XYZ file of C-alpha atoms in Angstrom:
401
model
C 36.945 -13.050 2.994
C 39.823 -10.595 3.467
C 39.880 -11.261 7.209
C 39.899 -15.026 6.617
C 42.794 -14.684 4.178
C 44.650 -12.474 6.651
C 44.199 -14.981 9.485
C 45.374 -17.890 7.326
C 48.377 -15.894 6.149
C 49.300 -15.019 9.730
C 48.938 -18.649 10.779
C 51.272 -19.722 7.987
C 53.931 -17.275 9.279
C 53.083 -17.865 12.942
C 56.651 -17.961 14.290
C 57.557 -14.437 13.210
C 54.015 -13.258 13.976
C 54.196 -14.528 17.576
C 57.462 -12.681 18.180
C 56.026 -9.486 16.721
C 52.837 -9.945 18.744
C 54.885 -10.350 21.916
C 56.854 -7.157 21.225
C 53.715 -5.109 20.540
C 51.967 -6.527 23.618
C 54.831 -5.496 25.896
C 55.062 -2.007 24.384
C 51.299 -1.439 24.641
C 51.298 -2.788 28.193
C 53.957 -0.236 29.082
C 51.958 2.560 27.458
C 48.679 1.563 29.128
C 50.426 1.173 32.496
C 52.098 4.589 32.324
C 48.900 6.355 31.278
C 46.696 4.556 33.802
C 49.156 5.111 36.638
C 49.491 8.775 35.663
C 45.766 9.417 35.935
C 45.437 7.215 39.029
C 48.228 9.080 40.792
C 46.673 12.444 39.952
C 43.245 11.263 41.107
C 44.780 9.875 44.297
C 46.418 13.244 44.962
C 43.388 15.399 44.255
C 40.869 13.235 46.126
C 42.943 12.947 49.291
C 41.372 15.924 51.032
C 38.363 18.144 50.348
C 36.183 20.474 52.366
C 39.221 21.716 54.303
C 39.836 25.393 53.572
C 43.221 25.798 55.250
C 45.970 23.673 56.723
C 48.023 25.442 59.380
C 51.478 24.329 60.450
C 54.832 25.614 61.688
C 56.890 27.643 59.220
C 58.143 25.369 56.450
C 57.599 24.933 52.725
C 53.988 24.669 51.485
C 54.619 21.321 49.812
C 56.359 19.916 52.881
C 53.410 20.958 55.060
C 50.997 19.283 52.660
C 53.071 16.096 52.454
C 53.371 15.435 56.162
C 49.929 16.702 57.212
C 47.899 14.972 54.495
C 50.028 12.224 52.976
C 51.960 11.409 56.169
C 55.215 11.666 54.218
C 58.125 13.227 56.086
C 58.108 14.858 59.489
C 57.314 18.406 60.647
C 60.264 20.687 61.329
C 58.575 22.105 64.423
C 55.339 21.961 66.398
C 52.394 24.210 67.260
C 51.373 24.925 70.834
C 47.866 24.055 71.954
C 47.499 27.697 73.006
C 47.850 28.795 69.386
C 45.350 26.130 68.359
C 42.814 27.459 70.854
C 43.331 31.020 69.593
C 42.841 30.045 65.951
C 39.864 27.800 66.708
C 38.184 30.689 68.527
C 38.498 33.013 65.526
C 35.046 34.133 64.378
C 35.830 33.149 60.770
C 36.603 29.544 61.760
C 33.729 27.069 61.608
C 35.729 24.080 62.804
C 39.337 23.215 63.585
C 40.902 19.790 64.015
C 44.412 19.362 65.488
C 46.739 16.580 64.394
C 49.938 15.407 66.068
C 52.479 13.247 64.253
C 55.726 11.516 65.105
C 54.755 7.970 66.096
C 53.955 4.836 64.139
C 52.567 1.342 64.516
C 54.567 -1.274 62.606
C 55.250 1.214 59.816
C 51.767 2.751 59.742
C 51.655 6.427 60.786
C 49.919 7.365 64.032
C 47.912 10.591 64.222
C 46.878 12.145 67.499
C 43.655 14.084 67.018
C 40.129 14.600 68.335
C 36.803 12.979 67.488
C 35.995 16.072 65.394
C 38.191 14.614 62.664
C 35.565 11.972 61.901
C 32.872 14.641 61.762
C 34.517 17.269 59.579
C 37.258 15.604 57.516
C 36.213 14.904 53.927
C 37.840 13.398 50.851
C 36.993 12.912 47.177
C 33.814 14.789 46.265
C 33.312 15.986 49.851
C 32.666 12.461 51.107
C 32.707 12.099 54.912
C 34.576 9.370 56.726
C 32.444 6.307 57.441
C 32.940 3.501 59.917
C 33.068 -0.089 58.742
C 32.808 -1.159 62.360
C 32.820 0.450 65.770
C 32.643 4.149 66.577
C 34.804 7.262 67.209
C 36.806 7.845 70.377
C 34.955 7.610 73.679
C 37.979 7.002 75.937
C 41.481 8.466 75.934
C 42.912 5.029 75.175
C 40.669 4.349 72.184
C 42.076 4.020 68.674
C 40.385 4.292 65.287
C 42.284 2.553 62.505
C 42.146 2.742 58.730
C 40.964 -0.103 56.521
C 44.487 -1.050 55.373
C 45.761 -1.218 58.948
C 42.888 -3.481 59.967
C 43.396 -5.764 56.981
C 47.180 -5.948 57.290
C 47.156 -6.841 61.000
C 43.774 -8.586 61.019
C 42.553 -6.248 63.744
C 39.005 -6.342 65.085
C 37.061 -4.198 67.531
C 38.457 -4.683 71.024
C 41.988 -5.650 69.992
C 44.881 -3.802 71.623
C 47.934 -2.172 70.062
C 51.035 -0.229 71.104
C 52.671 2.783 69.509
C 56.300 3.043 68.427
C 58.502 6.110 68.447
C 59.380 7.489 65.020
C 57.740 7.154 61.624
C 59.890 4.413 60.078
C 59.060 0.765 59.541
C 61.721 -0.173 62.096
C 61.581 1.380 65.566
C 63.948 0.801 68.460
C 61.567 2.122 71.092
C 58.018 1.077 71.910
C 55.706 3.247 73.980
C 54.726 0.401 76.272
C 53.444 2.674 79.042
C 49.944 2.364 77.657
C 48.038 0.175 75.221
C 45.247 1.360 72.954
C 42.016 -0.469 72.230
C 40.593 -0.552 68.720
C 37.254 1.245 69.046
C 36.555 1.827 65.371
C 37.593 0.698 61.897
C 37.079 3.155 59.050
C 35.631 2.144 55.701
C 38.105 2.202 52.777
C 38.646 5.665 51.307
C 41.452 5.164 48.807
C 43.472 7.826 50.665
C 46.281 7.773 53.268
C 43.534 7.623 55.918
C 43.348 3.889 55.166
C 46.911 3.480 56.404
C 46.620 5.594 59.531
C 46.119 4.796 63.208
C 44.149 7.564 64.938
C 44.404 8.070 68.681
C 43.302 10.858 71.004
C 45.681 13.690 71.839
C 45.267 12.796 75.504
C 46.116 9.182 74.744
C 49.193 10.238 72.800
C 50.306 12.291 75.790
C 49.789 9.272 78.046
C 51.836 7.114 75.687
C 54.699 9.599 75.944
C 54.338 10.044 79.671
C 57.136 7.642 80.557
C 59.513 9.292 78.091
C 58.573 12.735 79.408
C 59.520 11.737 82.934
C 62.877 10.492 81.686
C 63.752 13.262 79.224
C 61.670 16.114 80.588
C 60.068 16.728 77.183
C 56.686 18.398 76.776
C 56.553 17.876 73.013
C 53.548 15.577 73.207
C 51.472 18.549 74.438
C 52.067 20.199 71.072
C 50.582 19.410 67.684
C 51.949 19.203 64.151
C 49.215 20.824 62.042
C 45.624 22.053 62.076
C 42.825 21.383 59.590
C 40.539 24.413 59.399
C 37.105 24.871 57.860
C 35.826 28.424 57.490
C 32.393 29.963 57.824
C 32.682 31.361 54.296
C 35.029 30.701 51.387
C 35.276 34.457 50.878
C 37.355 34.799 54.029
C 39.955 32.203 53.035
C 42.642 34.659 51.946
C 42.000 36.951 54.914
C 42.320 34.054 57.344
C 45.426 32.817 55.565
C 47.065 36.224 55.933
C 46.050 36.382 59.602
C 47.720 33.032 60.263
C 50.872 34.006 58.384
C 51.092 37.221 60.443
C 50.402 35.469 63.765
C 52.766 36.975 66.346
C 52.798 34.413 69.168
C 54.783 31.865 67.159
C 55.865 31.422 63.521
C 53.013 29.765 61.632
C 51.973 29.390 58.032
C 48.820 28.239 56.278
C 48.138 26.723 52.881
C 45.089 26.181 50.709
C 45.177 22.397 50.070
C 43.809 22.502 46.519
C 46.325 25.124 45.392
C 49.326 23.281 46.816
C 48.064 19.971 45.426
C 48.142 21.508 41.944
C 51.625 22.917 42.577
C 52.829 19.511 43.696
C 51.385 17.839 40.616
C 52.967 20.438 38.318
C 56.275 19.806 40.036
C 56.241 16.164 38.978
C 54.291 16.771 35.766
C 57.356 16.773 33.521
C 58.221 13.272 34.728
C 54.848 11.855 33.705
C 55.083 13.629 30.337
C 58.563 12.205 29.801
C 57.459 8.676 30.696
C 54.418 8.948 28.439
C 56.572 10.193 25.565
C 59.026 7.322 26.014
C 56.162 4.819 26.066
C 54.741 6.218 22.818
C 58.193 6.057 21.200
C 58.436 2.395 22.175
C 55.012 1.713 20.650
C 55.965 3.575 17.466
C 59.246 1.681 17.150
C 57.370 -1.593 17.630
C 54.888 -0.624 14.914
C 57.834 0.097 12.635
C 59.136 -3.361 13.490
C 55.753 -4.788 12.499
C 55.910 -2.929 9.186
C 59.449 -4.199 8.635
C 58.323 -7.772 9.257
C 55.490 -7.431 6.738
C 57.757 -5.709 4.212
C 60.383 -8.433 4.537
C 57.734 -11.060 3.869
C 56.751 -9.522 0.522
C 59.521 -11.310 -1.373
C 58.417 -14.647 0.085
C 54.789 -13.941 -0.758
C 55.243 -13.305 -4.471
C 53.508 -16.557 -5.376
C 50.711 -15.860 -2.879
C 50.071 -12.470 -4.431
C 50.221 -13.952 -7.932
C 47.574 -16.536 -7.023
C 45.327 -13.838 -5.605
C 45.699 -11.778 -8.764
C 45.014 -14.822 -10.936
C 41.651 -15.407 -9.233
C 40.629 -11.825 -9.910
C 41.658 -10.003 -6.731
C 42.302 -6.339 -7.576
C 45.396 -4.541 -6.213
C 43.218 -2.793 -3.603
C 42.396 -6.183 -2.058
C 46.118 -6.869 -1.719
C 46.560 -3.495 -0.007
C 43.789 -4.119 2.517
C 44.950 -7.685 3.095
C 48.297 -6.420 4.386
C 46.540 -3.786 6.469
C 44.196 -6.413 7.914
C 47.136 -8.555 9.000
C 48.768 -5.630 10.782
C 45.531 -4.548 12.448
C 44.708 -8.088 13.619
C 48.114 -8.328 15.287
C 47.628 -4.943 16.972
C 44.092 -5.723 18.145
C 45.175 -9.029 19.686
C 48.173 -7.299 21.281
C 45.857 -4.627 22.706
C 43.606 -7.229 24.327
C 46.583 -9.134 25.714
C 48.218 -5.975 27.090
C 44.996 -4.867 28.803
C 44.580 -8.320 30.327
C 48.174 -8.245 31.542
C 47.648 -4.769 33.011
C 44.481 -5.839 34.835
C 46.201 -8.876 36.355
C 49.223 -6.775 37.329
C 47.021 -4.233 39.096
C 45.232 -6.960 41.036
C 48.560 -8.375 42.194
C 50.425 -5.133 42.975
C 47.668 -2.753 44.136
C 48.117 -3.431 47.839
C 51.908 -3.215 47.653
C 51.818 0.068 45.707
C 49.338 1.552 48.182
C 51.388 0.514 51.207
C 54.742 1.529 49.698
C 53.961 4.720 47.787
C 50.569 5.771 49.149
C 49.101 5.752 45.637
C 45.760 4.013 45.232
C 45.330 2.810 41.652
C 41.857 2.015 40.414
C 41.585 -1.483 38.922
C 39.063 -0.233 36.367
C 41.260 0.094 33.279
C 38.425 0.547 30.790
C 38.288 4.333 30.662
C 38.094 6.956 27.944
C 41.884 7.336 28.176
C 42.331 3.635 27.456
C 40.076 3.942 24.424
C 42.059 6.874 23.043
C 45.345 5.012 23.499
C 43.943 1.942 21.736
C 42.717 4.099 18.852
C 46.098 5.837 18.740
C 47.928 2.513 18.577
C 45.623 1.275 15.807
C 46.133 4.515 13.874
C 49.913 4.240 14.253
C 49.718 0.649 13.028
C 47.667 1.683 9.999
C 50.119 4.426 9.050
C 53.248 2.308 9.437
C 51.597 -0.654 7.680
C 50.965 1.565 4.659
C 54.603 1.043 3.635
C 54.366 -2.759 3.106
C 50.751 -2.427 1.926
C 51.671 0.083 -0.793
C 54.630 -2.091 -1.739
C 52.290 -5.074 -2.126
C 49.839 -2.915 -4.086
C 52.545 -1.848 -6.552
C 53.794 -5.408 -6.836
C 50.277 -6.626 -7.608
C 49.807 -3.827 -10.129
C 53.040 -4.801 -11.838
C 51.792 -8.381 -12.103
C 48.716 -7.083 -13.873
C 50.835 -5.211 -16.412
C 52.775 -8.376 -17.148
């Protein structure tokens, strides 16, 4: 009965209710979006690489090494010689080592020169190996293995050819047309930057640069940008890290991916906290606006309250009637905001992944969503107590008269 009365009362005041509903929907959408993106970004960061004990690169900052070697953001300040790679790979503590060479792109997608060992040893998420949606790893120097996003964006299939471009930007003024690569494999989606990467052999990358080398006399393509290393035992991680940092032949450094990932997240953590705080303030201010709307309607509802009292409704019914109206508005706004968020994710997911390298899960129904919804309902209940108590006192006063 109380819910029916609340719905009829809201329908009678539908113009002001619709405006309030719109405001709450937008504020809750903002809150849900910030929270969901926050957790999605963190998950995207932490699941990008696993099973790799060390990443070795030329001397630079740990975060910079992580960004360009894993996320393909930025460029290395220097390179590593293949001689140093061979020395490190031969270390008795090293189980496997995979070289990567950066610096080229394909229509904005980063190109990585590597070996077929990458598809054997590289893992992501909960130590999940790379899987092929079609094709196979490198068998020829001119073979290429592309990520799922690259294949989808360019509609590539096995056997198609592609050319590399100099530089890592979306616009390149030089194409390595000395050699073309054939798509030999397409990786299954991983939700990591691997999806946006074109993998070629180190020998193929050298061939692609061969024309430029003859012109400029550069041997840079014989060098690499970083090394993924897996160790025989986790116990030797710190010892191997110190050995790399003290390597005499050339200045190198090594990082533990998980440690630097946490450092990187802490670096941007205050931003997510700030955004979340702002979103909650917007929701709270909107709830106060809802309470103000209900409080302002009390004077107009004097006759309504008098009729309810005349048919025997106690003051407590009046109190819960006002609360029911506020909660109905918030519940509807919650459903609308979640629907809007789901649609927005479906529309923008690909663009966000291609632009920022963040892969946001479309599953918005998580425990975090539930806690936010409960928090919004609780905030609504508390702020609605002001008009509800006012209505209660007004009804009580009618009884005394």
